[in-house]
Amino acid sequence: MRTPTTSNSQQHTLRKLLRHRSATIGAAIIIFFLVVAIFAPLIATHDPRQANITERLQGGSASHYLGTDKVGRDIFSRIVYGTRISLKVGLVAMTFSVGFGTLFGAIAGYYGGKLDNVIMRVMDIMLAMPSILLAMVIVTILGQSLTNAIIAVSIVYIPQYARILRAAVLKVRELDYVTASKVIGASDSRILFTTVLPNCLAPLIVQATLGIGAAILDAAGLSFLGLGAEIGEPEWGAMLNENRDLIRRAPLAVTAPGIAIFLIVLGFNLLGDALRDALDPQID
Amino acid sequence: MLSYLLQRSLSIGLSLLAVSLLVFLMVHLIPGDAAVAILGERATEAALIELRKEMGLDKPLYHQYAKFLWDAVHLDFGHSFKTKQPVVDEIRRYFPATAELTLAAMAFSIFFGIAAGIIAAIFRGTFLDYFSMSVSLAGISMPIFWLGLMLILLFSYFLPILPSTGRMDVVLSLDVQSKTGFYLIDTLLVGNFAAFRNAVAHLILPAITLGTIPLAIIARMTRSSLLEVLNEPYITTAYAKGLPQWKVISKHAMKNSMVPVLTVIGLEFGYLLGGAILTEHIFSWPGLGSWLRAAVEARDVRAVQGGVLFVATVFMLVNLIVDILYAYFDPRIRVGDENR
């Protein structure tokens, strides 16, 4: 009988390999999508927005690899161009939330006291609501568009980064080298940006990588609800929404965009998980 | 325990107050003229003035908020701009469908999530472990709205055994009076078993769709928590006493490994309330999520305000219940919290 405490070197190597492999797979997926996004005009076979009603709802063929949707647009080309939108959404939203999250978290953690209390309570309240609900409130306020969906998703994810940064800053700020730079008279902002922040990067990088995937997923969800990308745009979530009534007549039109979302999110999740392991000194 | 309860209730009260402020400010955060944004560019001047007056936009801000809060406490969220119905009536009408879906999804994810986690932990390092953990990683990356569409494709198109839209066939629903709004209960109350089976069939795909991500997360948490407990000396003792493995796991290890799993389950409830919005859209499920989505699309501010405040309240109450259970199972939490 196996006892649960069994741990031999073989298993250890296997796990390590798997971890390593997940990093490679994740990075490969992301690079693949980056290449597709950059060379979209060369890869796409048709104009992604060009409707052609005479060719509607076709199956896969030599001229339309993945068939056409209900107004005759080429699904393959739409997915290729959709890569640009998704990556843009993920990167822009992540940059925005990391930027503000870092700022709020660093200020809260470094200065402490009342300021810390106010900032973190606001963050708590944002976390106290299901994220899509908060995003929907923001979309109601701003109106429906892809840009507003990106803004909504960015705001929703600020608290996560603020929390991570605050915790990291709290840990770092008591260390000797921070005290040392205080003693030699460095200003607060100098200490914060040159001494404290660079040492909080590891958890931030992990969360940011995972955050790109989460932002892509959430923005696609908003578009799927008809609250994000404008109708007709080659956005994967919106494509699913437009064609979901026709699932029986054009299965490819709803299968393919979903696989694209799944793969790109999986890529960022795999890379993020691997980075977490790699950056954690407690895991050899 | 009592002081812990009081403290948690107080903090929830404050959070709700803050959410109410955010929801109230929605109207004022709309860029430009809120009345124009709601009624559209073509609205007549008279209609705009009427709406501003109705919304109290002509009064000072603190006055407006006080009135909003007073009304909200009395469950009065005003009338929907779109349907002209009282918002609270609409919430009452649509909420049971969402609750039924959410509870079914939760039951599904807890049962299969814990089972998968236990199997992965017992067969740690084997194919079974890697398989179930890979599937659960895939589950986390899966857009649930796509998973739902794939399930429809599989089980109501290629293998037409389950319905893909609504809560019940219209023909059957005519015979069932809505008492509780929970179709599974309503159909049993009138003893209509055909309708009951029909309602269950309609519930299966949406519940699986909504429950898959929580299932994956619960499975991962169960696995890691159980593995941790299995390394404790008292488990070695139990084995040394000669107890069979199933007994060690079920009687000794499970109880102590369930505390973190319980927290995750609580957190996932919040996810479910959000995920329900997507799931209901896929399956044309006539619940609060579909209703709220339509309200956001139409910029029906009154309805969005009421809906968001209601969902946030439910979410926080669920979290409170989980926290209480958590403190009950693990006395260290109560004590630790008081000393913080």
Coordinates of C-alpha atoms in Angstrom, one line a residue:
Chain A
M1 CA 0.0 0.0 0.0
R2 CA 1.2 3.5 -0.8
T3 CA 1.6 5.8 2.2
P4 CA 0.8 9.4 1.5
T5 CA 4.1 10.6 2.6
T6 CA 6.0 8.8 -0.1
S7 CA 8.2 11.2 -2.0
N8 CA 11.0 9.8 -4.1
S9 CA 13.3 11.6 -6.4
Q10 CA 11.7 10.3 -9.5
Q11 CA 8.4 12.0 -8.6
H12 CA 10.3 15.1 -7.8
T13 CA 12.0 15.2 -11.2
L14 CA 8.7 14.5 -13.0
R15 CA 7.0 17.4 -11.2
K16 CA 9.9 19.6 -12.0
L17 CA 9.8 18.6 -15.6
L18 CA 6.1 19.2 -15.8
R19 CA 6.6 22.6 -14.3
H20 CA 9.2 23.4 -16.8
R21 CA 7.1 22.1 -19.5
S22 CA 4.1 24.3 -18.6
A23 CA 6.4 27.3 -18.9
T24 CA 7.5 26.3 -22.4
I25 CA 4.0 25.5 -23.5
G26 CA 2.6 28.7 -22.1
A27 CA 5.3 30.8 -23.7
A28 CA 4.9 29.0 -27.0
I29 CA 1.2 29.7 -27.0
I30 CA 1.7 33.4 -26.3
I31 CA 4.4 33.8 -28.9
F32 CA 2.2 32.0 -31.4
F33 CA -0.6 34.5 -30.8
L34 CA 1.8 37.4 -30.9
V35 CA 3.0 36.3 -34.3
V36 CA -0.5 35.9 -35.6
A37 CA -1.4 39.4 -34.3
I38 CA 1.6 41.0 -35.9
F39 CA 1.2 39.3 -39.3
A40 CA -2.6 39.3 -39.3
P41 CA -2.9 41.0 -42.7
L42 CA -0.6 38.3 -44.2
I43 CA -2.3 35.4 -42.5
A44 CA -5.9 36.4 -43.0
T45 CA -7.5 35.3 -46.3
H46 CA -10.4 37.8 -46.3
D47 CA -11.4 41.2 -44.9
P48 CA -12.6 40.3 -41.4
R49 CA -15.4 42.9 -41.6
Q50 CA -16.5 42.3 -45.1
A51 CA -20.0 40.7 -45.2
N52 CA -21.0 38.6 -48.2
I53 CA -24.6 37.5 -47.9
T54 CA -24.4 35.0 -50.8
E55 CA -21.8 33.0 -48.9
R56 CA -23.4 32.9 -45.5
L57 CA -23.2 30.0 -43.1
Q58 CA -20.8 27.9 -45.2
G59 CA -18.8 25.0 -43.7
G60 CA -15.0 24.8 -43.8
S61 CA -13.6 24.8 -47.3
A62 CA -10.4 25.7 -49.2
S63 CA -11.5 29.3 -49.6
H64 CA -13.0 29.6 -46.1
Y65 CA -10.9 27.5 -43.7
L66 CA -13.4 27.7 -40.9
G67 CA -16.5 28.6 -42.9
T68 CA -18.5 31.8 -42.8
D69 CA -20.9 33.4 -40.2
K70 CA -24.4 34.5 -40.6
V71 CA -23.7 37.4 -42.8
G72 CA -21.0 35.6 -44.8
R73 CA -17.8 36.9 -43.1
D74 CA -14.8 34.7 -43.1
I75 CA -14.5 33.2 -39.6
F76 CA -10.8 32.3 -40.0
S77 CA -9.9 35.9 -40.9
R78 CA -12.0 37.2 -38.0
I79 CA -10.3 35.0 -35.5
V80 CA -6.9 36.1 -36.9
Y81 CA -7.7 39.8 -36.5
G82 CA -9.4 39.0 -33.2
T83 CA -6.0 38.1 -31.8
R84 CA -5.0 41.8 -32.1
I85 CA -8.1 42.9 -30.2
S86 CA -7.6 40.3 -27.4
L87 CA -3.9 41.0 -26.9
K88 CA -4.6 44.7 -26.9
V89 CA -7.4 44.3 -24.3
G90 CA -5.2 42.1 -22.1
L91 CA -2.1 44.2 -22.2
V92 CA -3.8 47.6 -21.9
A93 CA -6.1 46.5 -19.1
M94 CA -3.2 44.8 -17.3
T95 CA -0.9 47.9 -17.6
F96 CA -3.6 50.2 -16.4
S97 CA -4.5 48.1 -13.4
V98 CA -0.9 47.3 -12.5
G99 CA -0.1 51.0 -12.7
F100 CA -2.8 52.2 -10.4
G101 CA -2.7 49.1 -8.2
T102 CA 1.0 49.6 -7.7
L103 CA 0.6 53.2 -6.9
F104 CA -2.2 52.7 -4.4
G105 CA -0.6 49.6 -2.8
A106 CA 2.8 51.2 -2.5
I107 CA 1.4 54.4 -1.0
A108 CA -0.8 52.5 1.4
G109 CA 2.0 50.1 2.5
Y110 CA 4.8 52.7 2.7
Y111 CA 3.0 55.5 4.5
G112 CA 0.6 53.3 6.5
G113 CA -1.8 55.0 9.0
K114 CA -4.9 56.8 7.9
L115 CA -4.0 56.9 4.2
D116 CA -3.5 53.1 4.3
N117 CA -6.8 52.6 5.9
V118 CA -8.8 54.8 3.4
I119 CA -7.1 53.2 0.4
M120 CA -7.5 49.6 1.5
R121 CA -11.1 50.0 2.6
V122 CA -12.0 51.3 -0.9
M123 CA -10.2 48.3 -2.3
D124 CA -12.0 46.0 0.0
I125 CA -15.3 47.4 -1.1
M126 CA -14.4 46.8 -4.7
L127 CA -13.5 43.3 -3.9
A128 CA -16.7 42.9 -2.0
M129 CA -18.7 42.7 -5.2
P130 CA -18.5 40.0 -7.9
S131 CA -16.1 41.5 -10.5
I132 CA -18.5 41.2 -13.5
L133 CA -21.1 43.1 -11.5
L134 CA -18.7 46.0 -10.9
A135 CA -17.7 45.9 -14.6
M136 CA -21.4 46.1 -15.5
V137 CA -21.9 49.1 -13.3
I138 CA -19.0 50.8 -15.0
V139 CA -20.4 50.0 -18.4
T140 CA -23.8 51.4 -17.5
I141 CA -22.1 54.6 -16.5
L142 CA -19.8 54.9 -19.5
G143 CA -22.0 53.3 -22.1
Q144 CA -21.3 50.3 -24.3
S145 CA -18.0 50.1 -26.3
L146 CA -14.8 48.0 -26.4
T147 CA -12.8 50.9 -24.9
N148 CA -15.2 51.2 -22.0
A149 CA -15.1 47.4 -21.5
I150 CA -11.3 47.7 -21.2
I151 CA -11.6 50.6 -18.7
A152 CA -14.2 48.5 -16.7
V153 CA -12.0 45.5 -16.6
S154 CA -8.9 47.6 -15.6
I155 CA -10.7 49.2 -12.7
V156 CA -12.0 45.9 -11.5
Y157 CA -8.5 44.4 -11.2
I158 CA -6.8 47.3 -9.4
P159 CA -7.5 46.0 -5.9
Q160 CA -5.6 42.7 -6.5
Y161 CA -2.4 44.5 -7.4
A162 CA -2.8 47.0 -4.7
R163 CA -3.1 44.2 -2.1
I164 CA 0.0 42.4 -3.4
L165 CA 2.0 45.5 -3.5
R166 CA 1.0 46.6 -0.1
A167 CA 1.9 43.3 1.5
A168 CA 5.2 43.2 -0.3
V169 CA 6.0 46.8 0.7
L170 CA 5.2 46.1 4.3
K171 CA 7.6 43.2 4.2
V172 CA 10.4 45.1 2.5
R173 CA 10.1 48.5 4.3
E174 CA 11.4 47.2 7.6
L175 CA 14.6 45.7 6.0
D176 CA 18.0 47.1 6.8
Y177 CA 18.8 48.5 3.4
V178 CA 15.6 50.5 3.4
T179 CA 16.5 51.9 6.9
A180 CA 20.0 52.6 5.5
S181 CA 18.8 54.7 2.7
K182 CA 16.5 56.5 5.1
V183 CA 19.5 57.3 7.3
I184 CA 21.5 58.7 4.4
G185 CA 18.6 61.0 3.8
A186 CA 16.9 59.7 0.7
S187 CA 13.5 61.2 0.0
D188 CA 10.3 59.1 0.4
S189 CA 9.7 58.8 -3.4
R190 CA 13.3 57.9 -4.0
I191 CA 13.2 55.1 -1.4
L192 CA 9.9 53.9 -2.8
F193 CA 10.9 53.8 -6.4
T194 CA 14.5 52.8 -6.3
T195 CA 14.7 50.7 -3.1
V196 CA 11.3 49.3 -2.2
L197 CA 9.5 48.7 -5.5
P198 CA 12.3 46.7 -7.3
N199 CA 12.2 44.3 -4.5
C200 CA 8.4 43.7 -4.7
L201 CA 8.6 42.8 -8.4
A202 CA 8.4 39.0 -8.2
P203 CA 4.8 38.7 -6.9
L204 CA 3.7 41.5 -9.2
I205 CA 5.1 39.9 -12.3
V206 CA 3.3 36.6 -11.5
Q207 CA 0.0 38.3 -10.9
A208 CA 0.4 40.5 -14.0
T209 CA 0.9 37.5 -16.2
L210 CA -2.2 35.8 -14.8
G211 CA -3.9 39.2 -14.9
I212 CA -3.6 39.4 -18.7
G213 CA -5.4 36.2 -19.1
A214 CA -8.1 37.2 -16.7
A215 CA -8.6 40.5 -18.4
I216 CA -8.9 38.9 -21.8
L217 CA -11.5 36.4 -20.4
D218 CA -13.5 39.1 -18.6
A219 CA -13.5 41.5 -21.6
A220 CA -14.6 38.6 -23.9
G221 CA -17.3 37.9 -21.3
L222 CA -18.6 41.4 -21.5
S223 CA -18.6 41.3 -25.3
F224 CA -20.4 38.0 -25.1
L225 CA -23.1 39.7 -23.1
G226 CA -23.3 42.4 -25.8
L227 CA -21.8 45.0 -23.4
G228 CA -18.3 45.2 -24.9
A229 CA -17.1 45.2 -28.5
E230 CA -19.4 46.8 -31.0
I231 CA -21.5 44.6 -33.2
G232 CA -19.6 43.4 -36.3
E233 CA -16.1 43.8 -34.7
P234 CA -13.9 40.7 -35.0
E235 CA -13.8 40.2 -31.2
W236 CA -14.0 36.6 -30.0
G237 CA -16.6 37.1 -27.3
A238 CA -18.8 39.1 -29.6
M239 CA -18.4 36.5 -32.3
L240 CA -19.7 33.9 -30.0
N241 CA -22.7 36.0 -29.1
E242 CA -23.5 36.9 -32.7
N243 CA -23.5 33.3 -33.8
R244 CA -24.9 31.5 -30.7
D245 CA -28.4 31.3 -32.2
L246 CA -27.0 29.5 -35.2
I247 CA -25.0 26.9 -33.2
R248 CA -26.9 24.1 -35.0
R249 CA -26.3 25.4 -38.5
A250 CA -22.8 26.7 -38.1
P251 CA -21.1 24.8 -35.3
L252 CA -17.6 26.1 -36.3
A253 CA -18.7 29.7 -35.9
V254 CA -19.1 29.1 -32.1
T255 CA -16.4 26.5 -31.6
A256 CA -13.5 28.3 -33.1
P257 CA -13.6 31.7 -31.3
G258 CA -14.0 29.9 -28.0
I259 CA -11.0 27.7 -28.6
A260 CA -9.0 30.8 -29.4
I261 CA -10.0 32.5 -26.1
F262 CA -9.4 29.3 -24.2
L263 CA -5.9 28.8 -25.6
I264 CA -4.7 32.4 -25.1
V265 CA -5.9 32.4 -21.5
L266 CA -4.4 29.0 -20.9
G267 CA -1.1 30.3 -22.3
F268 CA -1.0 33.2 -19.8
N269 CA -2.1 31.0 -16.9
L270 CA 0.5 28.3 -17.6
L271 CA 3.3 30.9 -17.9
G272 CA 2.0 32.7 -14.7
D273 CA 2.0 29.4 -12.7
A274 CA 5.4 28.5 -13.9
L275 CA 6.7 32.0 -13.1
R276 CA 5.3 31.7 -9.6
D277 CA 7.2 28.5 -9.0
A278 CA 10.4 29.8 -10.6
L279 CA 10.4 33.1 -8.6
D280 CA 9.6 31.4 -5.3
P281 CA 12.9 30.7 -3.6
Q282 CA 11.2 28.2 -1.2
I283 CA 10.6 25.9 -4.1
D284 CA 13.8 24.5 -5.4
Chain B
M1 CA -18.0 34.2 19.1
L2 CA -20.6 36.9 19.7
S3 CA -18.2 39.8 19.4
Y4 CA -16.7 38.2 16.3
L5 CA -20.3 38.0 14.8
L6 CA -21.0 41.7 15.7
Q7 CA -17.7 42.8 14.3
R8 CA -18.3 41.0 11.0
S9 CA -21.9 42.3 10.8
L10 CA -20.7 45.8 11.3
S11 CA -18.1 45.6 8.6
I12 CA -20.7 44.2 6.2
G13 CA -23.0 47.0 7.1
L14 CA -20.3 49.5 6.3
S15 CA -19.4 47.8 3.0
L16 CA -23.1 47.8 2.0
L17 CA -23.3 51.5 2.8
A18 CA -20.3 52.1 0.5
V19 CA -21.8 50.0 -2.3
S20 CA -25.0 51.9 -2.0
L21 CA -23.1 55.2 -2.3
L22 CA -21.4 53.9 -5.5
V23 CA -24.7 52.7 -6.9
F24 CA -26.3 56.0 -6.0
L25 CA -23.5 58.0 -7.7
M26 CA -23.9 56.0 -10.9
V27 CA -26.5 58.4 -12.1
H28 CA -24.1 61.3 -11.5
L29 CA -21.0 59.7 -12.9
I30 CA -22.7 59.3 -16.3
P31 CA -20.8 61.7 -18.6
G32 CA -23.0 64.5 -19.8
D33 CA -26.7 64.8 -19.0
A34 CA -27.9 61.6 -17.3
A35 CA -31.5 62.2 -18.4
V36 CA -30.4 62.4 -22.0
A37 CA -28.2 59.3 -21.6
I38 CA -31.2 57.4 -20.3
L39 CA -34.0 58.6 -22.6
G40 CA -31.9 59.0 -25.7
E41 CA -31.0 61.9 -28.0
R42 CA -34.5 62.2 -29.4
A43 CA -36.3 62.7 -26.0
T44 CA -38.5 65.8 -25.8
E45 CA -37.5 68.6 -23.5
A46 CA -40.7 68.0 -21.4
A47 CA -39.8 64.3 -20.9
L48 CA -36.3 65.3 -19.8
I49 CA -37.6 67.8 -17.3
E50 CA -40.1 65.2 -16.0
L51 CA -37.4 62.6 -15.6
R52 CA -35.0 64.9 -13.8
K53 CA -37.7 65.8 -11.4
E54 CA -38.7 62.2 -10.9
M55 CA -35.1 61.2 -10.2
G56 CA -34.7 64.2 -7.9
L57 CA -31.8 65.5 -9.9
D58 CA -32.9 69.0 -9.1
K59 CA -32.3 68.5 -5.4
P60 CA -28.9 68.8 -3.5
L61 CA -26.8 65.7 -3.6
Y62 CA -26.9 64.8 0.1
H63 CA -30.7 65.1 -0.1
Q64 CA -30.8 62.8 -3.0
Y65 CA -28.6 60.2 -1.3
A66 CA -30.6 60.3 1.9
K67 CA -33.8 59.7 0.0
F68 CA -32.2 56.9 -2.1
L69 CA -30.9 55.2 1.1
W70 CA -34.3 55.6 2.9
D71 CA -36.1 54.1 -0.1
A72 CA -33.6 51.3 -0.4
V73 CA -33.9 50.3 3.2
H74 CA -37.7 50.1 2.6
L75 CA -37.0 47.9 -0.5
D76 CA -38.1 50.7 -2.8
F77 CA -35.8 51.0 -5.8
G78 CA -38.2 53.0 -7.9
H79 CA -39.6 52.0 -11.3
S80 CA -37.7 50.5 -14.2
F81 CA -37.4 53.1 -17.0
K82 CA -37.9 50.3 -19.5
T83 CA -40.7 48.1 -18.2
K84 CA -42.3 50.7 -15.9
Q85 CA -42.6 48.0 -13.2
P86 CA -41.3 48.5 -9.7
V87 CA -37.8 47.3 -9.6
V88 CA -38.3 45.3 -6.5
D89 CA -41.1 43.3 -8.1
E90 CA -38.9 42.4 -11.0
I91 CA -36.1 41.3 -8.6
R92 CA -38.6 39.2 -6.7
R93 CA -39.8 37.6 -10.0
Y94 CA -36.4 36.8 -11.4
F95 CA -34.4 35.9 -8.3
P96 CA -35.7 32.4 -7.7
A97 CA -34.6 31.2 -11.1
T98 CA -31.1 32.5 -10.4
A99 CA -31.1 31.0 -6.9
E100 CA -32.2 27.6 -8.2
L101 CA -29.4 27.6 -10.8
T102 CA -26.8 28.8 -8.4
L103 CA -27.6 26.2 -5.8
A104 CA -27.7 23.4 -8.3
A105 CA -24.3 24.5 -9.7
M106 CA -22.9 24.7 -6.2
A107 CA -24.1 21.2 -5.3
F108 CA -22.6 19.9 -8.5
S109 CA -19.2 21.5 -7.9
I110 CA -18.9 20.7 -4.2
F111 CA -19.7 17.0 -4.7
F112 CA -17.5 16.4 -7.8
G113 CA -14.8 18.9 -6.8
I114 CA -14.2 17.2 -3.4
A115 CA -14.4 13.8 -4.9
A116 CA -11.8 14.7 -7.6
G117 CA -9.6 16.3 -5.0
I118 CA -9.6 13.3 -2.8
I119 CA -8.8 10.9 -5.7
A120 CA -6.0 13.2 -6.8
A121 CA -4.5 13.3 -3.3
I122 CA -4.8 9.5 -2.7
F123 CA -3.3 8.7 -6.0
R124 CA -0.7 11.4 -5.8
G125 CA 1.9 11.4 -8.6
T126 CA 0.1 8.9 -10.7
F127 CA -1.6 9.4 -14.0
L128 CA -4.9 9.9 -12.2
D129 CA -3.5 12.8 -10.3
Y130 CA -2.0 14.5 -13.3
F131 CA -5.1 13.9 -15.3
S132 CA -7.5 15.4 -12.8
M133 CA -5.2 18.4 -12.1
S134 CA -4.7 19.1 -15.8
V135 CA -8.4 19.0 -16.4
S136 CA -8.9 21.4 -13.5
L137 CA -6.3 23.8 -14.9
A138 CA -8.1 23.7 -18.2
G139 CA -11.4 24.3 -16.3
I140 CA -9.9 27.5 -14.9
S141 CA -8.9 28.9 -18.3
M142 CA -12.1 27.9 -19.9
P143 CA -14.5 30.7 -20.9
I144 CA -17.7 29.4 -19.3
F145 CA -19.8 31.0 -22.0
W146 CA -18.0 28.9 -24.5
L147 CA -18.2 25.7 -22.4
G148 CA -22.0 26.3 -22.2
L149 CA -22.2 26.6 -26.0
M150 CA -20.2 23.4 -26.4
L151 CA -22.4 21.5 -24.0
I152 CA -25.4 22.6 -26.0
L153 CA -23.7 21.5 -29.2
L154 CA -22.9 18.1 -27.6
F155 CA -26.0 17.3 -25.6
S156 CA -28.8 19.0 -27.4
Y157 CA -27.6 18.8 -31.0
F158 CA -25.3 15.9 -31.7
L159 CA -26.8 13.8 -28.9
P160 CA -30.2 15.4 -28.5
I161 CA -31.0 14.3 -24.9
L162 CA -31.2 17.6 -23.0
P163 CA -32.9 20.9 -23.7
S164 CA -30.8 24.0 -24.2
T165 CA -33.1 27.0 -23.4
G166 CA -35.4 28.1 -20.6
R167 CA -36.4 26.5 -17.4
M168 CA -39.3 24.3 -18.6
D169 CA -41.2 23.4 -21.7
V170 CA -43.9 26.0 -22.1
V171 CA -46.7 23.4 -22.4
L172 CA -45.8 21.9 -19.0
S173 CA -45.2 25.3 -17.3
L174 CA -48.9 26.2 -17.9
D175 CA -50.0 23.5 -15.5
V176 CA -47.6 24.6 -12.7
Q177 CA -48.5 27.5 -10.5
S178 CA -45.5 29.5 -9.4
K179 CA -45.6 29.5 -5.6
T180 CA -42.0 29.6 -4.5
G181 CA -40.5 30.4 -7.9
F182 CA -38.3 27.4 -7.5
Y183 CA -39.5 25.1 -10.3
L184 CA -38.2 22.0 -8.7
I185 CA -40.3 22.7 -5.6
D186 CA -43.3 24.1 -7.3
T187 CA -43.7 21.0 -9.5
L188 CA -43.5 18.7 -6.6
L189 CA -46.0 20.8 -4.6
V190 CA -48.6 20.1 -7.3
G191 CA -47.4 16.6 -7.7
N192 CA -46.6 17.0 -11.4
F193 CA -43.7 14.6 -11.8
A194 CA -43.5 15.0 -15.6
A195 CA -43.0 18.7 -15.1
F196 CA -40.5 18.0 -12.4
R197 CA -38.4 15.8 -14.6
N198 CA -38.6 18.4 -17.3
A199 CA -37.4 21.1 -15.0
V200 CA -34.5 18.9 -13.8
A201 CA -33.5 18.2 -17.5
H202 CA -33.5 22.0 -18.2
L203 CA -31.3 22.6 -15.1
I204 CA -28.6 20.1 -15.9
L205 CA -26.6 21.9 -18.6
P206 CA -26.7 25.3 -17.1
A207 CA -25.7 23.9 -13.7
I208 CA -22.7 22.0 -15.2
T209 CA -21.7 25.2 -17.1
L210 CA -21.8 27.4 -14.1
G211 CA -20.3 24.8 -11.7
T212 CA -17.3 23.8 -13.7
I213 CA -14.9 26.5 -12.6
P214 CA -15.8 26.2 -8.9
L215 CA -15.4 22.5 -9.3
A216 CA -11.9 22.9 -10.6
I217 CA -10.9 25.3 -7.8
I218 CA -12.5 23.1 -5.1
A219 CA -10.7 20.1 -6.5
R220 CA -7.3 21.8 -6.4
M221 CA -7.9 23.1 -2.9
T222 CA -9.1 19.7 -1.6
R223 CA -6.1 18.0 -3.0
S224 CA -3.5 20.4 -1.6
S225 CA -5.2 20.7 1.8
L226 CA -5.6 16.9 2.1
L227 CA -2.0 16.3 1.1
E228 CA -0.9 18.7 3.8
V229 CA -2.9 17.0 6.5
L230 CA -1.8 13.6 5.4
N231 CA 1.8 14.6 6.3
E232 CA 0.8 15.3 9.9
P233 CA 2.2 12.9 12.5
Y234 CA -1.3 11.9 13.8
I235 CA -2.0 10.4 10.3
T236 CA 1.2 8.3 10.6
T237 CA -0.1 7.2 14.0
A238 CA -3.4 6.2 12.5
Y239 CA -1.6 4.1 9.9
A240 CA 0.6 2.7 12.6
K241 CA -2.4 1.6 14.5
G242 CA -3.3 -0.5 11.4
L243 CA -6.3 1.4 10.3
P244 CA -7.2 0.9 6.7
Q245 CA -6.6 3.8 4.3
W246 CA -10.2 4.7 3.6
K247 CA -10.8 5.0 7.3
V248 CA -7.7 7.2 7.9
I249 CA -8.8 9.5 5.1
S250 CA -12.5 9.6 5.8
K251 CA -12.4 9.7 9.6
H252 CA -9.1 11.4 10.4
A253 CA -7.8 13.5 7.5
M254 CA -11.0 14.8 5.9
K255 CA -12.3 16.7 8.9
N256 CA -9.2 18.8 9.3
S257 CA -8.6 19.4 5.7
M258 CA -12.0 20.8 5.1
V259 CA -11.5 24.2 6.6
P260 CA -9.7 25.8 3.7
V261 CA -12.0 24.1 1.3
L262 CA -14.9 25.7 3.0
T263 CA -13.4 29.1 2.5
V264 CA -12.9 28.5 -1.1
I265 CA -16.5 27.3 -1.4
G266 CA -17.6 30.6 0.2
L267 CA -15.5 32.6 -2.2
E268 CA -16.8 30.7 -5.1
F269 CA -20.4 31.6 -4.2
G270 CA -19.6 35.1 -5.2
Y271 CA -18.1 33.9 -8.5
L272 CA -21.3 31.9 -9.1
L273 CA -23.5 35.0 -8.7
G274 CA -21.3 36.7 -11.4
G275 CA -21.0 33.6 -13.6
A276 CA -24.8 33.2 -13.4
I277 CA -25.1 36.4 -15.6
L278 CA -23.1 34.7 -18.4
T279 CA -24.7 31.3 -17.9
E280 CA -28.2 32.7 -18.0
H281 CA -27.4 34.6 -21.2
I282 CA -26.3 31.3 -22.9
F283 CA -29.3 29.3 -21.9
S284 CA -31.9 32.1 -22.1
W285 CA -32.5 31.3 -18.4
P286 CA -35.1 33.9 -17.2
G287 CA -33.2 34.9 -14.1
L288 CA -31.7 38.0 -12.4
G289 CA -28.6 37.8 -14.6
S290 CA -30.5 38.0 -17.9
W291 CA -32.6 40.8 -16.5
L292 CA -29.6 42.7 -15.2
R293 CA -27.8 42.3 -18.5
A294 CA -30.8 43.7 -20.4
A295 CA -31.0 46.6 -17.9
V296 CA -27.3 47.5 -18.5
E297 CA -27.7 47.3 -22.2
A298 CA -30.7 49.6 -22.1
R299 CA -29.0 51.8 -19.5
D300 CA -32.0 51.3 -17.3
V301 CA -30.2 53.0 -14.3
R302 CA -33.0 52.4 -11.8
A303 CA -33.0 48.6 -12.5
V304 CA -29.2 48.4 -12.5
Q305 CA -29.1 50.2 -9.1
G306 CA -31.6 47.9 -7.5
G307 CA -30.2 44.8 -9.1
V308 CA -26.6 45.5 -8.1
L309 CA -27.4 46.5 -4.6
F310 CA -29.5 43.3 -4.2
V311 CA -26.8 41.0 -5.6
A312 CA -24.1 42.7 -3.5
T313 CA -26.2 42.2 -0.4
V314 CA -26.8 38.5 -1.1
F315 CA -23.1 38.1 -1.9
M316 CA -22.1 39.7 1.4
L317 CA -24.6 37.7 3.4
V318 CA -23.4 34.5 1.9
N319 CA -19.8 35.4 2.9
L320 CA -21.0 36.2 6.4
I321 CA -22.5 32.8 6.7
V322 CA -19.4 31.2 5.4
D323 CA -17.3 33.2 7.9
I324 CA -19.5 32.1 10.7
L325 CA -19.2 28.4 9.7
Y326 CA -15.5 28.9 9.3
A327 CA -15.1 30.2 12.8
Y328 CA -17.3 27.4 14.1
F329 CA -15.1 24.7 12.5
D330 CA -11.8 26.3 13.5
P331 CA -11.9 28.0 16.9
R332 CA -8.4 29.5 16.2
I333 CA -10.0 32.0 13.9
R334 CA -12.3 33.4 16.5
V335 CA -9.6 33.9 19.0
G336 CA -7.1 35.1 16.4
D337 CA -9.4 37.7 15.1
E338 CA -10.1 39.1 18.5
N339 CA -6.4 39.5 19.1
R340 CA -5.7 41.2 15.9

